[in-house]
PDB file of C-alpha atoms in Angstrom:
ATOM      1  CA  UNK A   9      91.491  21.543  49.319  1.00 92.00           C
ATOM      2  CA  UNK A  10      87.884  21.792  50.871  1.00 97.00           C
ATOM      3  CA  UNK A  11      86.766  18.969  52.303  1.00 97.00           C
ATOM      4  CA  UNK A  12      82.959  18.134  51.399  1.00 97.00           C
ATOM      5  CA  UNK A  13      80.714  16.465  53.933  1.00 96.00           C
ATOM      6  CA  UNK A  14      76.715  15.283  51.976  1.00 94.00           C
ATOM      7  CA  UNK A  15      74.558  13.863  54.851  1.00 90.00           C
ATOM      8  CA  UNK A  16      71.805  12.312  52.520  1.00 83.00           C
ATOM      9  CA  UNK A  17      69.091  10.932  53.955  1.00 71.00           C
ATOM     10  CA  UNK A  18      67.726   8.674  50.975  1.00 61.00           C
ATOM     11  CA  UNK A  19      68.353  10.207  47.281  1.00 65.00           C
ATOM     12  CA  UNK A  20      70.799   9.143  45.104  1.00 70.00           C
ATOM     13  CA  UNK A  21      73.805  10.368  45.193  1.00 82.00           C
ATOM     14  CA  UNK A  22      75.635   8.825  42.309  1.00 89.00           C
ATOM     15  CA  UNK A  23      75.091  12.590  40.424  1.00 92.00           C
ATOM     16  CA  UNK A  24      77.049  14.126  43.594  1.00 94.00           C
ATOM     17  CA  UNK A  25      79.993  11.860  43.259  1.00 94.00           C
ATOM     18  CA  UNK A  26      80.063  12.082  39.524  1.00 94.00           C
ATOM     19  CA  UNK A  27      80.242  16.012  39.996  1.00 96.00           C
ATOM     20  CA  UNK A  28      82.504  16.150  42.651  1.00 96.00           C
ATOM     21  CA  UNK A  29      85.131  13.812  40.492  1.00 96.00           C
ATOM     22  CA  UNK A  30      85.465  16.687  37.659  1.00 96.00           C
ATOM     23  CA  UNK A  31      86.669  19.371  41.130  1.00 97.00           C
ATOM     24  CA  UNK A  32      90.029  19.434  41.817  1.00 96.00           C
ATOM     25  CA  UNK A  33      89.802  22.303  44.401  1.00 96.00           C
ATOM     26  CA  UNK A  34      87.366  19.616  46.854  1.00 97.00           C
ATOM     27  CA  UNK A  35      87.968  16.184  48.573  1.00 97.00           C
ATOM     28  CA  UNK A  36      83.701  14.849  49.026  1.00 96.00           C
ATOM     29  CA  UNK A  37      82.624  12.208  50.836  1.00 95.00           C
ATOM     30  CA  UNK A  38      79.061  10.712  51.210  1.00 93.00           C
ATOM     31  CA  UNK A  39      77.046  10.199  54.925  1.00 91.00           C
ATOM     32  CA  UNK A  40      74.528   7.568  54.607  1.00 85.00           C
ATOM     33  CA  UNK A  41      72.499   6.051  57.591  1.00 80.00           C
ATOM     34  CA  UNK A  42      75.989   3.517  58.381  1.00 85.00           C
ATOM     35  CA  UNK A  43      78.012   6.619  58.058  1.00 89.00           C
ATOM     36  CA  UNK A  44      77.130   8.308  61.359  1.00 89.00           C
ATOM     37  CA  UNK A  45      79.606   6.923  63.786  1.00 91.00           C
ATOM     38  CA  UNK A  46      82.336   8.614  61.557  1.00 94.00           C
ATOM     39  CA  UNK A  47      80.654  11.838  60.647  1.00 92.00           C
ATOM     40  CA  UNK A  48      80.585  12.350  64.241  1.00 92.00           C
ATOM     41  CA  UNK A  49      83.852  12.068  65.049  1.00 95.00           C
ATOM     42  CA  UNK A  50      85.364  13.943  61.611  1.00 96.00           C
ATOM     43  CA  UNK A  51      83.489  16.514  62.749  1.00 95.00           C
ATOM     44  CA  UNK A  52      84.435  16.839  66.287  1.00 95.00           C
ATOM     45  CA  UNK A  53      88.158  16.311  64.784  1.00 96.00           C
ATOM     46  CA  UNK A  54      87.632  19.353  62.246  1.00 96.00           C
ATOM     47  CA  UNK A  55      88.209  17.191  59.168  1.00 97.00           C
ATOM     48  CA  UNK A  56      85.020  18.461  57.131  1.00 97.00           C
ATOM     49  CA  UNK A  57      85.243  22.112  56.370  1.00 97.00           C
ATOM     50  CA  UNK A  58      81.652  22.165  54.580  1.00 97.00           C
ATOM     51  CA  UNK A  59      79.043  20.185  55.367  1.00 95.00           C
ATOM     52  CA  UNK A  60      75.553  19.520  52.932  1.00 94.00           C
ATOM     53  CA  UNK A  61      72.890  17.941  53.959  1.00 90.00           C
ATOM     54  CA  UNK A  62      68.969  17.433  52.210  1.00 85.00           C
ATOM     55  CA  UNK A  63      67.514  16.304  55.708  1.00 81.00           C
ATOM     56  CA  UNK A  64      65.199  18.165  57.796  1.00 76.00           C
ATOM     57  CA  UNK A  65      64.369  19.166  61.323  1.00 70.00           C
ATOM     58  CA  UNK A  66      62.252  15.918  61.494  1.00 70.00           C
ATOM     59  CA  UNK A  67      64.696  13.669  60.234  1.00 73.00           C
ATOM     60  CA  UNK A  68      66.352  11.576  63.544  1.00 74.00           C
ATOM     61  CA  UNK A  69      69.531  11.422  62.212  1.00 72.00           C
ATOM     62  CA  UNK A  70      69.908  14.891  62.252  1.00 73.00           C
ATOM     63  CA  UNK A  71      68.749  15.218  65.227  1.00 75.00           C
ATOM     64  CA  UNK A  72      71.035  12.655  66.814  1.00 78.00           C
ATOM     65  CA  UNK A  73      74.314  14.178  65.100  1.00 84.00           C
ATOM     66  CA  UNK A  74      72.836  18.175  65.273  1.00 82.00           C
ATOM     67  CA  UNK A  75      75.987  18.820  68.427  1.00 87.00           C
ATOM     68  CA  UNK A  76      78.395  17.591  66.085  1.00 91.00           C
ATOM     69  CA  UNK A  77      77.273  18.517  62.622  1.00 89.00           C
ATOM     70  CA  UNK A  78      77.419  22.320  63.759  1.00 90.00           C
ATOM     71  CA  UNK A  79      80.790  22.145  64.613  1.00 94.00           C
ATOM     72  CA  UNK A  80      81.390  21.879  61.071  1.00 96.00           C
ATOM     73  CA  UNK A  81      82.469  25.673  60.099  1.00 95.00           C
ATOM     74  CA  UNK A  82      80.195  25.863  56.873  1.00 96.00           C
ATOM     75  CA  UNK A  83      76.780  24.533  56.607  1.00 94.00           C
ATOM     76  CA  UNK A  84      73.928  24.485  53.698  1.00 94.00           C
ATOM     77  CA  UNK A  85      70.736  22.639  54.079  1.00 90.00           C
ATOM     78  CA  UNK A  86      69.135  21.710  50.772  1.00 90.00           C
ATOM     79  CA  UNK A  87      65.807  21.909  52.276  1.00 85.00           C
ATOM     80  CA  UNK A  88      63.936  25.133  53.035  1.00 83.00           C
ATOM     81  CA  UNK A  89      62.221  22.997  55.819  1.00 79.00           C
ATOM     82  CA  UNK A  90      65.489  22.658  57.864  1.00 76.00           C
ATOM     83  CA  UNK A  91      65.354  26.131  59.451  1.00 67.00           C
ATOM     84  CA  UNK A  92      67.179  27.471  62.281  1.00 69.00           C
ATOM     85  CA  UNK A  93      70.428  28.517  62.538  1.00 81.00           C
ATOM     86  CA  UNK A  94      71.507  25.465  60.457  1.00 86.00           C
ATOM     87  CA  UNK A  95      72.840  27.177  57.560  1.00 91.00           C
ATOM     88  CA  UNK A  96      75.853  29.714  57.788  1.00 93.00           C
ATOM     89  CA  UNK A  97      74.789  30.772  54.406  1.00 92.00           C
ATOM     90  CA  UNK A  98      72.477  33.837  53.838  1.00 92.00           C
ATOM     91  CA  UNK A  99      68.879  32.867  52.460  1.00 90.00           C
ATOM     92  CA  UNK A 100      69.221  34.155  48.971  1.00 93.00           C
ATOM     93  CA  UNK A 101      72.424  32.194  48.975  1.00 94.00           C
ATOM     94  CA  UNK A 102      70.709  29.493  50.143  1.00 91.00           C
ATOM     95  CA  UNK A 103      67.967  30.099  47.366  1.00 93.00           C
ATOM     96  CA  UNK A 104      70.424  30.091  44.948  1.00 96.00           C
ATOM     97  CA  UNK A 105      72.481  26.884  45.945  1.00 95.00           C
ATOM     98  CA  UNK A 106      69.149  24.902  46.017  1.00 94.00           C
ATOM     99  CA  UNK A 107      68.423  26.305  42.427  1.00 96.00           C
ATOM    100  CA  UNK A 108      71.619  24.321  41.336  1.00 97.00           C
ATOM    101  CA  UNK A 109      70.739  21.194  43.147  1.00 94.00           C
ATOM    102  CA  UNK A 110      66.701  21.352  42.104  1.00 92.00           C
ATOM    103  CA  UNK A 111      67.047  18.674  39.118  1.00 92.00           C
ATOM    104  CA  UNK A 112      69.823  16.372  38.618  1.00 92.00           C
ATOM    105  CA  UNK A 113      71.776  17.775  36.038  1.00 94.00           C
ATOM    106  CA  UNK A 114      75.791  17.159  36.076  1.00 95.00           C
ATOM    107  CA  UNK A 115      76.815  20.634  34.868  1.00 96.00           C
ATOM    108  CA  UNK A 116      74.686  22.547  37.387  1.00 97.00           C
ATOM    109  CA  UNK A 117      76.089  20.042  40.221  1.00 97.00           C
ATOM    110  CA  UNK A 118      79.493  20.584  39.238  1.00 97.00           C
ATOM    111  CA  UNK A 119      79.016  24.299  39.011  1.00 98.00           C
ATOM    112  CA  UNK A 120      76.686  24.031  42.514  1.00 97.00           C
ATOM    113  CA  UNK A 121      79.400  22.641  44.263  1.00 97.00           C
ATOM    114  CA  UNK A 122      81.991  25.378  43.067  1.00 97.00           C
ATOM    115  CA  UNK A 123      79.838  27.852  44.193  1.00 97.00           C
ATOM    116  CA  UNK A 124      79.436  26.212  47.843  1.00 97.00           C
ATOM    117  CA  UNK A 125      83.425  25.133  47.638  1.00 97.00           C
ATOM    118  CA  UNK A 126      84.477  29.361  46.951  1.00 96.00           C
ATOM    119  CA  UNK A 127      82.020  29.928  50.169  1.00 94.00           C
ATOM    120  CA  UNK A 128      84.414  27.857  51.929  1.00 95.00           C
ATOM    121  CA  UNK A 129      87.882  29.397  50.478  1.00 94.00           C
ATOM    122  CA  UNK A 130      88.430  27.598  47.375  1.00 95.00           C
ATOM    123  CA  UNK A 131      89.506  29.299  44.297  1.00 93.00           C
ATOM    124  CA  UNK A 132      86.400  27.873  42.076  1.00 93.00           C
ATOM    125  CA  UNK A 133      84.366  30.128  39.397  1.00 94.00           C
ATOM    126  CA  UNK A 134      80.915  28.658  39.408  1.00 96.00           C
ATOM    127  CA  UNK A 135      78.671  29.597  36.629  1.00 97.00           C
ATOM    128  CA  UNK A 136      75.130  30.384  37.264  1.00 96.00           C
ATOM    129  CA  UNK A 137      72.449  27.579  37.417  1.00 96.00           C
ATOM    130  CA  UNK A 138      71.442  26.648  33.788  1.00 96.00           C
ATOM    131  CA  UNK A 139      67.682  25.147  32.923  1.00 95.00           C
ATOM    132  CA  UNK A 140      67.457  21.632  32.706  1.00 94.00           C
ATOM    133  CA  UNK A 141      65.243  20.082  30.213  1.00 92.00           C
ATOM    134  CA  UNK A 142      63.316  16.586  31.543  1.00 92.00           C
ATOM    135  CA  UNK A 143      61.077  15.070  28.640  1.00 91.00           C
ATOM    136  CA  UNK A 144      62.646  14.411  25.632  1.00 94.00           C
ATOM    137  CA  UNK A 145      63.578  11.559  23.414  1.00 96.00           C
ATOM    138  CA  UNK A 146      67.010   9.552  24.021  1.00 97.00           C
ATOM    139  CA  UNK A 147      68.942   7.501  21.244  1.00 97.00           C
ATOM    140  CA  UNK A 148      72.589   5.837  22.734  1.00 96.00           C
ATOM    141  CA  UNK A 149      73.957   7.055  19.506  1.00 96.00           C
ATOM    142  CA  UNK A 150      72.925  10.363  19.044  1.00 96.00           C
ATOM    143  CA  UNK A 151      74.921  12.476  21.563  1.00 91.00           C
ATOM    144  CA  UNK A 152      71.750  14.336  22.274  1.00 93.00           C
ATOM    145  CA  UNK A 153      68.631  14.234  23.187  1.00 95.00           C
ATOM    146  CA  UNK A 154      66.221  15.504  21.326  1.00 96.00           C
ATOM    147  CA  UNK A 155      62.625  18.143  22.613  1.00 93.00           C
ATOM    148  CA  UNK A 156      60.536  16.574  20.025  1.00 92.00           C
ATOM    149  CA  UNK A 157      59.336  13.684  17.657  1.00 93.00           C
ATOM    150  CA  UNK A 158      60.241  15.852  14.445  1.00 93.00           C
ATOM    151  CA  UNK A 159      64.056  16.342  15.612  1.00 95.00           C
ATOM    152  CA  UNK A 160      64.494  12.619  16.240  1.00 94.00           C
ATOM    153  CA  UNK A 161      63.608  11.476  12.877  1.00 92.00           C
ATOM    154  CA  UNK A 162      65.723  14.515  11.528  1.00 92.00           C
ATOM    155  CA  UNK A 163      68.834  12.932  13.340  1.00 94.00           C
ATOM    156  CA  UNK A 164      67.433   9.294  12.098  1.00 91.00           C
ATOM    157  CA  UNK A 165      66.884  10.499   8.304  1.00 89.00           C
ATOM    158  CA  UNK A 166      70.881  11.367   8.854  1.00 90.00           C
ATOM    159  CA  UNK A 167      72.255   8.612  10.179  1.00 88.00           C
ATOM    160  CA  UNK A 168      70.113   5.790   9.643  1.00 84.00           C
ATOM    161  CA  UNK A 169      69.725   4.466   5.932  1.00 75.00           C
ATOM    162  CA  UNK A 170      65.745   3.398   6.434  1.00 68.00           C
ATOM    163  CA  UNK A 171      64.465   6.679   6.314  1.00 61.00           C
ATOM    164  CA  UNK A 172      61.755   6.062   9.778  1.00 62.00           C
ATOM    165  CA  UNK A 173      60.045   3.476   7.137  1.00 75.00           C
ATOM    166  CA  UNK A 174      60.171   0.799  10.319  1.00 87.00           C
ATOM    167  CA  UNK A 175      57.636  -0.017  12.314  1.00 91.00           C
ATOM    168  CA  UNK A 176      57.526   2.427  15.622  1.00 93.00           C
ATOM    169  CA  UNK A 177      58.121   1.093  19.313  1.00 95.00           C
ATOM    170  CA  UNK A 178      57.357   3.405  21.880  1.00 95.00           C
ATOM    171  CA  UNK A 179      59.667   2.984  25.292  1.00 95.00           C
ATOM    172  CA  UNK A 180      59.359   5.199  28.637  1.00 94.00           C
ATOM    173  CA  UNK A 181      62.427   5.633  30.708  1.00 93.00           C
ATOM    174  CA  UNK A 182      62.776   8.014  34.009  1.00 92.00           C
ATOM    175  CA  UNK A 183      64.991  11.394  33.241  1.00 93.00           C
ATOM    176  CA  UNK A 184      67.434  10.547  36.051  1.00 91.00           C
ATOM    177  CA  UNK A 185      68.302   7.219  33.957  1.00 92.00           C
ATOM    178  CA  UNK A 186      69.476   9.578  31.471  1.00 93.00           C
ATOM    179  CA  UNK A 187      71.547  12.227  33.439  1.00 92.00           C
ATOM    180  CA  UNK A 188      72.707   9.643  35.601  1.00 91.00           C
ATOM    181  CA  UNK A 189      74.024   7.142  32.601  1.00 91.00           C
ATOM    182  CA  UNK A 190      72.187   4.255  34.126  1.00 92.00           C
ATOM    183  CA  UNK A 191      70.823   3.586  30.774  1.00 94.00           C
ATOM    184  CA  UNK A 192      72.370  -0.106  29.573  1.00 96.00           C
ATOM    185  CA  UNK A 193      69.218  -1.595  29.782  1.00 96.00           C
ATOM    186  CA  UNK A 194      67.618   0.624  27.913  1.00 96.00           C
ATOM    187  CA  UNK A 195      70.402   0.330  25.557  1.00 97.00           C
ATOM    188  CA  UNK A 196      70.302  -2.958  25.258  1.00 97.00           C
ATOM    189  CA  UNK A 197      66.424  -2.751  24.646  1.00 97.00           C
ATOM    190  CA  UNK A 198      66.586  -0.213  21.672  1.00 97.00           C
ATOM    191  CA  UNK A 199      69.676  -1.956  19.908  1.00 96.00           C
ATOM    192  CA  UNK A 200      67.691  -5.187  20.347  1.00 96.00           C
ATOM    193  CA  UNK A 201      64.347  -3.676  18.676  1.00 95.00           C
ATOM    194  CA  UNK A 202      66.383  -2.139  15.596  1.00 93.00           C
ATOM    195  CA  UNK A 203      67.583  -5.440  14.818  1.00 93.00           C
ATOM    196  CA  UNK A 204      64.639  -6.622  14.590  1.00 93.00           C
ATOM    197  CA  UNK A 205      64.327  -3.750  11.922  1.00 90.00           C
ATOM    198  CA  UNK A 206      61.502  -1.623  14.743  1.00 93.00           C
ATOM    199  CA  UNK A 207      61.965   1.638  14.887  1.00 93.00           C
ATOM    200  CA  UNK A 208      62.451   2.375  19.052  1.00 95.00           C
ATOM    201  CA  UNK A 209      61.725   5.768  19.689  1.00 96.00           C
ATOM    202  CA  UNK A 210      62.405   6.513  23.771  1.00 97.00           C
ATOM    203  CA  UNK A 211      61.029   9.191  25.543  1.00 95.00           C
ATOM    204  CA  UNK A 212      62.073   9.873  28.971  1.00 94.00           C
ATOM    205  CA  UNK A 213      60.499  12.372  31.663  1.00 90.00           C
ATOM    206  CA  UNK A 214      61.059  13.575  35.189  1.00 83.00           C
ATOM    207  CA  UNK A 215      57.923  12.121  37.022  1.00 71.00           C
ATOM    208  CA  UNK A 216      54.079  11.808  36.120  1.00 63.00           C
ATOM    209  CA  UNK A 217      51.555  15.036  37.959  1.00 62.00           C
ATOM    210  CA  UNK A 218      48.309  13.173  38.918  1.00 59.00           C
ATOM    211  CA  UNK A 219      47.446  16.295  40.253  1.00 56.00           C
ATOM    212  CA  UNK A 220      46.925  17.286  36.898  1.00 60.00           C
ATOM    213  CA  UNK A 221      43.308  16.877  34.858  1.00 65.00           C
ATOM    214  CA  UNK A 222      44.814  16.451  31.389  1.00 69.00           C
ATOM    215  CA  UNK A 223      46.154  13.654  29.996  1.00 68.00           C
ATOM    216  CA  UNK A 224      49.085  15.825  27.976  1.00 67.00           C
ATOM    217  CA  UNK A 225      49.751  17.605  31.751  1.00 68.00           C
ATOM    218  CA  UNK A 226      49.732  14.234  34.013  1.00 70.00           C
ATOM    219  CA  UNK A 227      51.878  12.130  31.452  1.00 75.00           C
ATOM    220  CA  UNK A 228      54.888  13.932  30.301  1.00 74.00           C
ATOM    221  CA  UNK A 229      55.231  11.248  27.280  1.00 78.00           C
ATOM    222  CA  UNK A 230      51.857  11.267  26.051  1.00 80.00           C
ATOM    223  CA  UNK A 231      51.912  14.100  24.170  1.00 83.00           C
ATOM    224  CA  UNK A 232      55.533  13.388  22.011  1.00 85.00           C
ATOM    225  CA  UNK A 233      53.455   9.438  21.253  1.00 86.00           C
ATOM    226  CA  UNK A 234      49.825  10.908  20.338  1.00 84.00           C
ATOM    227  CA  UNK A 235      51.348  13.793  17.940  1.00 83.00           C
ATOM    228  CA  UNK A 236      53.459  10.942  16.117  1.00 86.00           C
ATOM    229  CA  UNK A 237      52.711  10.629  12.120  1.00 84.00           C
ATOM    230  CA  UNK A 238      52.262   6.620  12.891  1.00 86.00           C
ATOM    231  CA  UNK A 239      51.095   5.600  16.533  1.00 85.00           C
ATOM    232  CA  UNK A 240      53.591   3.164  17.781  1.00 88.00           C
ATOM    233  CA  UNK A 241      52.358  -0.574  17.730  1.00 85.00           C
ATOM    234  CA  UNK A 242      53.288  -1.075  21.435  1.00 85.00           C
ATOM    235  CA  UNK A 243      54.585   1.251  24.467  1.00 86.00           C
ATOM    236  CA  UNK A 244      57.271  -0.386  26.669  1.00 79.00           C
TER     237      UNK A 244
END
């Protein structure tokens, strides 16, 4: 059993623990700011035999704990800012572990954490980091999600009797609601709008780019609502 140390500094972590639930070969545990205390002394005890961590050199935590975190035997830092002698991996390894933890995705964290569990002496095949699609269009009954407007309705012509005749309602929702299956809201929101016989079509994305000049490249979502047949009557 390797035993997992994440310091995280403020991300979620709900994705790590999900992951780390589906490994029998690793015992993790999460480090947050009220955490330090006991880091410190599970590490100066040699109770975590890998330690994770996304902060950086800046960060004062780390700085405050760096004596005791690199007691720990095996070390990865998630961020390429955090140089040093920090990590006991090699830089391409290191390349490739942040590859796996880039977007939240539960099969690459599962498989990311195999990978950095076999570092440390488990006996876990990890497969190799898989792309991760963020903008799309999410139905709680579908299974799926679906890369464009036309595939939705495909799956609605299907299942649903109505044939898309219903009124459209556009809703935006973040990516990580998806991955993460903190979605009952929006659940509740799109079974609320079919009753009232709307058709709710969702579309979810990682983040907006204001650094971008077009409207299609800043807003993920504005492309899948302007190409629709019908515009929908409101966005949520």
């Amino acid at each position: 059993m390797v035993r997992i140390a994440f310091l995280n500094n403020m991300h979620s972590s709900v994705m790590w623990e999900q992951a780390a639930k589906t490994i029998e070969e690793i015992a993790f545990q999460r480090f947050g700011q009220r955490d330090y205390a006991e880091l410190r002394e599970r590490c100066q005890n040699g109770d975590i035999d890998l330690l994770i961590t996304d902060m950086t050199q800046e960060t004062p935590a780390l700085r405050e704990l760096s004596d005791a975190v690199r007691l720990v035997t095996h070390r990865v830092a998630l961020s390429p800012l955090l140089g040093g002698d920090f990590s006991t991996v090699s830089e391409a390894e290191a390349e490739t572990v942040r590859a796996y933890f880039a977007v939240v995705s539960k099969e690459n964290y599962v498989n990311g954490l195999k990978y950095l569990a076999a570092k440390a002496g488990a006996s876990c095949e990890a497969e190799a980091p898989k792309p991760v699609r963020t903008n799309g269009i999410y139905h709680p009954e579908a299974g799926e999600t679906f890369e464009s407007a036309d595939d939705y309705f495909a799956w609605r012509n299907v299942h649903f009797s109505e044939k898309n005749e219903r009124t459209p309602i556009g809703l935006i929702c973040y990516y990580g609601q998806i991955a993460e299956q903190n979605i009952a809201d929006v659940d509740a929101v799109i079974t609320a709008l079919e009753e009232e016989n709307l058709l709710p079509i969702c579309v979810f994305c990682d983040s907006i780019n204001p650094a971008k000049e077009s409207l299609e490249a800043m807003y993920p979502w504005y492309s899948i609502f302007k190409n629709l047949p019908e515009k929908p009557l409101a966005i949520l």
